[in-house]
GROMACS .gro file of C-alpha atoms in nm:
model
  198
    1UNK     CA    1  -1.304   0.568  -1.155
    2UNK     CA    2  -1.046   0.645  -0.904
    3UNK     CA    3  -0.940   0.941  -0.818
    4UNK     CA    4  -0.645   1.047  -0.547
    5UNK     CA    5  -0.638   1.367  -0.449
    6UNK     CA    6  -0.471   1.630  -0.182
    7UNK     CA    7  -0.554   1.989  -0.130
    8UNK     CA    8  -0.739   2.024  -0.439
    9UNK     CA    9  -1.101   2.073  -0.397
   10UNK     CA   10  -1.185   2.318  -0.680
   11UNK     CA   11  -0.965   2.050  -0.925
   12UNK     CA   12  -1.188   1.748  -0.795
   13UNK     CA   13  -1.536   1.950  -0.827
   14UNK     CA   14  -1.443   2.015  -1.175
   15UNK     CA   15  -1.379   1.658  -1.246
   16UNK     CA   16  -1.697   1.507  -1.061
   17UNK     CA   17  -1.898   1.792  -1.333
   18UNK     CA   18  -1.714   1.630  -1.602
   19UNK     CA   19  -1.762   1.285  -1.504
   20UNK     CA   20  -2.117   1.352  -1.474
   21UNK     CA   21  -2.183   1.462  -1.826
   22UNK     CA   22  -2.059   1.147  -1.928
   23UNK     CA   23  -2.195   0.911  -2.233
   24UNK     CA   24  -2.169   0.582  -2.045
   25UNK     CA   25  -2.486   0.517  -1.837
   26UNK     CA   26  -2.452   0.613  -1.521
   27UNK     CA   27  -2.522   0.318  -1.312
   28UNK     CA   28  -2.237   0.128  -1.513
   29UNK     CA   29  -1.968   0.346  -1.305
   30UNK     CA   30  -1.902   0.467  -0.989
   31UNK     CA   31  -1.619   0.717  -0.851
   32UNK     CA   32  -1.412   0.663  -0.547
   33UNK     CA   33  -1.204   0.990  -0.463
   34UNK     CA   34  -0.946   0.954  -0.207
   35UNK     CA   35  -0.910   1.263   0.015
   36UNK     CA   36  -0.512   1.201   0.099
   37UNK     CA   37  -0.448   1.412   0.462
   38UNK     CA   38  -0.584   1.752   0.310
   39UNK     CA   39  -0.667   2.028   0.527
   40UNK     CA   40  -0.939   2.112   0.601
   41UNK     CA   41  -1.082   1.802   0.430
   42UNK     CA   42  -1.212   1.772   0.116
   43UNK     CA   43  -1.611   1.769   0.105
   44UNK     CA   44  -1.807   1.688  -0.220
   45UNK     CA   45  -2.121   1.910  -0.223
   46UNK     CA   46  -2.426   1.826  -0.426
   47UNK     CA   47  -2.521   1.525  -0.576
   48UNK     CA   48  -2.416   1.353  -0.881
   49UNK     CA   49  -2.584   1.066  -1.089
   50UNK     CA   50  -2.332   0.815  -1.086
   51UNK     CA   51  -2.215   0.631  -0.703
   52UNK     CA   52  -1.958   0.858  -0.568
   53UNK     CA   53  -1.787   0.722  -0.280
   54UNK     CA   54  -1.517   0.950  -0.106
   55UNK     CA   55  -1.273   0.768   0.164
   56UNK     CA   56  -1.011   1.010   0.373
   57UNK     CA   57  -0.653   0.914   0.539
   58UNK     CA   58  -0.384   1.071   0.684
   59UNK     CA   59  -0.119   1.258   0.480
   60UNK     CA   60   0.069   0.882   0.284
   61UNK     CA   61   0.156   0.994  -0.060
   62UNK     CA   62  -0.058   0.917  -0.403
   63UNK     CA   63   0.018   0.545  -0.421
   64UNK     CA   64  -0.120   0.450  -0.053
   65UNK     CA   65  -0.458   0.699  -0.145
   66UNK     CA   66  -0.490   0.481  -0.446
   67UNK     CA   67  -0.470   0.134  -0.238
   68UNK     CA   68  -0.696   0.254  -0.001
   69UNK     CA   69  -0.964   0.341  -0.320
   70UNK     CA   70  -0.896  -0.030  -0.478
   71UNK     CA   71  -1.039  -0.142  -0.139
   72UNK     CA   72  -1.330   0.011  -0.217
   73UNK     CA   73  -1.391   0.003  -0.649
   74UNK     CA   74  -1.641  -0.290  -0.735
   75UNK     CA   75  -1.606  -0.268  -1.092
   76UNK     CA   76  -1.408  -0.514  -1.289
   77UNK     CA   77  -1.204  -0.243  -1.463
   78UNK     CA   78  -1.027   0.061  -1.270
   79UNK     CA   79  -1.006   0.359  -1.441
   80UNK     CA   80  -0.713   0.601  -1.226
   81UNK     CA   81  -0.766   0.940  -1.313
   82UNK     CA   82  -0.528   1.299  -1.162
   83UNK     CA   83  -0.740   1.487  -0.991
   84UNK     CA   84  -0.682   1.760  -1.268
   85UNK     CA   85  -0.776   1.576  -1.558
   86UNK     CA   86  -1.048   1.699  -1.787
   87UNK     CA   87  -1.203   1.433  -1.973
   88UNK     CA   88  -1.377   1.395  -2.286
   89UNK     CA   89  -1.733   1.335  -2.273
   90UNK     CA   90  -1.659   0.979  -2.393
   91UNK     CA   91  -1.414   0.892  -2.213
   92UNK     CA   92  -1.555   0.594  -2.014
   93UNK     CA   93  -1.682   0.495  -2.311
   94UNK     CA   94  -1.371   0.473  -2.513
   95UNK     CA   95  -1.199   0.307  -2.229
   96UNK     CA   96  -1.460   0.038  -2.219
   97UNK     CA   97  -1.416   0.030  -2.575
   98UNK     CA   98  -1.053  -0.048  -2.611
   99UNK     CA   99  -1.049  -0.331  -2.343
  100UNK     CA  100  -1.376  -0.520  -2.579
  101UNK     CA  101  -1.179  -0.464  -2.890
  102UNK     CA  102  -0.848  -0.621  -2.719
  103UNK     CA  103  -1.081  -0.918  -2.583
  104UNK     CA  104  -1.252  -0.986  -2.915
  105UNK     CA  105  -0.859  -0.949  -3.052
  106UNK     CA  106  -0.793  -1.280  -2.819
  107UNK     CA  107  -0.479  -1.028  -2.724
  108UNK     CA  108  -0.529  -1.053  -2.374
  109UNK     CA  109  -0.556  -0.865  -2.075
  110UNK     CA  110  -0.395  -0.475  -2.130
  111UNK     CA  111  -0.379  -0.170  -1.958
  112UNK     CA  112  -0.536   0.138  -2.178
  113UNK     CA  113  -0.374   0.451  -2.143
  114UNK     CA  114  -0.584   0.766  -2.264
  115UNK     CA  115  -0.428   1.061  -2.314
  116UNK     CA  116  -0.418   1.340  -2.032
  117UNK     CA  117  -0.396   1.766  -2.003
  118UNK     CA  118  -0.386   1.924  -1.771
  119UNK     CA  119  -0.662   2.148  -1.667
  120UNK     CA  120  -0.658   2.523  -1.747
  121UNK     CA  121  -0.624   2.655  -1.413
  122UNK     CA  122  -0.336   2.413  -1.326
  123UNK     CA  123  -0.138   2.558  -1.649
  124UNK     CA  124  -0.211   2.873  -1.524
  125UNK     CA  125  -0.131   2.858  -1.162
  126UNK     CA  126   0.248   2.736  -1.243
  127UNK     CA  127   0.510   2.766  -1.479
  128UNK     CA  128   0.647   2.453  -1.428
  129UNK     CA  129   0.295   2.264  -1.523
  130UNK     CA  130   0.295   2.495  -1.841
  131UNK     CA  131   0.583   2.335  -1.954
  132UNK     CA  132   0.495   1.975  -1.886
  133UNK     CA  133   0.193   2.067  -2.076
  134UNK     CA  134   0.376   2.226  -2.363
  135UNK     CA  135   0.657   1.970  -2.379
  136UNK     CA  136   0.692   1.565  -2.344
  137UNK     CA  137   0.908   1.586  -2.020
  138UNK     CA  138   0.667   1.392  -1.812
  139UNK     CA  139   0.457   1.219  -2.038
  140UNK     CA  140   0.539   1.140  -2.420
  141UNK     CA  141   0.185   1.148  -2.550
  142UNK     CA  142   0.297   1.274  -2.890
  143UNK     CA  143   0.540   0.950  -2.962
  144UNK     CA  144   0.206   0.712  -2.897
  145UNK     CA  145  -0.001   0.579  -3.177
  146UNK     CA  146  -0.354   0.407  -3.097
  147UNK     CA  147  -0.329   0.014  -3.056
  148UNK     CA  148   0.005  -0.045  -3.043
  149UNK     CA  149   0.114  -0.207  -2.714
  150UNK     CA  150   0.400  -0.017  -2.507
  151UNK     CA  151   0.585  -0.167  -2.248
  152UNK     CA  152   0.526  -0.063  -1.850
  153UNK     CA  153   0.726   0.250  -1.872
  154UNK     CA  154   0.426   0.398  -2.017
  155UNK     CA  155   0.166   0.276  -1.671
  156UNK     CA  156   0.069   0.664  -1.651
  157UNK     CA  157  -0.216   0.677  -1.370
  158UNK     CA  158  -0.323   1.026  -1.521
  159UNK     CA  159  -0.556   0.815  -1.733
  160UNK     CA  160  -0.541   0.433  -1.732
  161UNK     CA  161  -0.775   0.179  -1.680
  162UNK     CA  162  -0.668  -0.184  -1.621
  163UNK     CA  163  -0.851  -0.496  -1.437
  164UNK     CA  164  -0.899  -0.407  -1.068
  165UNK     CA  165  -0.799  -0.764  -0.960
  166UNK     CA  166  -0.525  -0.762  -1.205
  167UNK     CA  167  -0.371  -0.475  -0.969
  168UNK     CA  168  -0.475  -0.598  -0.608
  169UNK     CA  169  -0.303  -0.967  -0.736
  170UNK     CA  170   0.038  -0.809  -0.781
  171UNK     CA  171  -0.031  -0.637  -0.456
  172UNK     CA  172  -0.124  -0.257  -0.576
  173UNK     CA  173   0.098   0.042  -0.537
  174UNK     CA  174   0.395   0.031  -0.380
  175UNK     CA  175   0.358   0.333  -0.090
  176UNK     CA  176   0.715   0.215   0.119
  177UNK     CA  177   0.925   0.294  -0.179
  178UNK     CA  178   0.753   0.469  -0.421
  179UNK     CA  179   0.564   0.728  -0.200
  180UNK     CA  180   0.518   1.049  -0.427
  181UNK     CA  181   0.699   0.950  -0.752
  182UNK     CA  182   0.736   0.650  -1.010
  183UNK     CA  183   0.475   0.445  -0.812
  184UNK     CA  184   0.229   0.408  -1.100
  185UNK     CA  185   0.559   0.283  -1.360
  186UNK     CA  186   0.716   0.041  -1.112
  187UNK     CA  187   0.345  -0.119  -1.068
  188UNK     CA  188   0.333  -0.107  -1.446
  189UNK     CA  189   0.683  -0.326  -1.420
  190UNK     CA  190   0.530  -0.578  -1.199
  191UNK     CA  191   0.137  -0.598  -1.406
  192UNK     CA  192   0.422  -0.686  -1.738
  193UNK     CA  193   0.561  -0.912  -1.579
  194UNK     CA  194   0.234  -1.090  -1.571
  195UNK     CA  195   0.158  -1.001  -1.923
  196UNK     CA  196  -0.009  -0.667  -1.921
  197UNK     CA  197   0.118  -0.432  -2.151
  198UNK     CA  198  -0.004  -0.065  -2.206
   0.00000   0.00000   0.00000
């Protein structure tokens, strides 16, 4: 699971508690949150059943946190979650799920995109978040229907999981000309291109 994040310690907290009370065993996942430039740093307190590794840089925008975490997951499958998600119990385990179904499908490698809120206390804290959240402005969750394949328009890293090497072979995010916006799509573009759809 990995997890960008900048300025946000409350949001990431939340998350770790939620990732902890997941179904899948925890020694079948670990969590590698990328503190992007905040200050004063982000520091995980307590412990947690599952590896949690946390890296820090300097201030370089979501998709250079995110390269700097794939240089550190070990798993064969990246799940990239927003630091404000708030995921189902299940949710590793319906990731893991989906990618075994699509195997035993002979379909092919894919990319599965879950669905994503946002948390209570972002909605709360601005009115522009309420709307995303009310509305499909930013992601069209309501227009998606379970297993059928969308193109790379729909690589959302608020909740997708796709093979880790899959991502460093087409070189990972793009931080030079994508730096705070569209980076997780235009990867998307270049992981279709190879034949991963979402």
């Amino acid at each position: 699971v990995l997890v960008p994040t900048f300025q946000r310690p409350d949001l990431v907290a939340a998350l770790l508690e939620r990732l902890a009370r997941q179904t899948l065993a925890k020694d079948r996942f670990e969590v590698v949150v990328v503190d992007d430039g905040s200050e004063p740093p982000i520091a995980v307190e307590g412990s947690f059943p599952f590896e949690l590794v946390l890296l820090r840089q300097a201030n370089a925008g979501p998709a250079a946190a995110r390269n700097l975490g794939l240089e550190r997951c070990r798993a064969p499958l990246t799940l990239i979650l927003n630091d404000d998600a708030v995921p189902a119990d299940d949710l590793l385990e319906r990731h893991l799920a989906v990618h075994a179904e699509e195997r035993a499908k002979g379909a092919g490698e894919v990319a599965v995109l879950g669905t994503f809120r946002f948390s209570p206390r972002a909605v709360a804290a601005s009115p522009f978040v309420e709307l995303l959240d009310r509305t499909d402005l930013l992601f069209d969750f309501s227009s998606l229907k379970h297993g059928v394949r969308g193109d790379w328009t729909l690589f959302w890293t608020c909740n997708i999981s796709v093979a880790t090497q899959s991502i460093r072979d087409v070189g990972g995010f793009d931080p030079v000309n994508f730096r705070d916006i569209v980076e997780d799509v235009e990867l998307g573009l270049r992981l279709e291109r190879r034949g991963i759809r979402v």
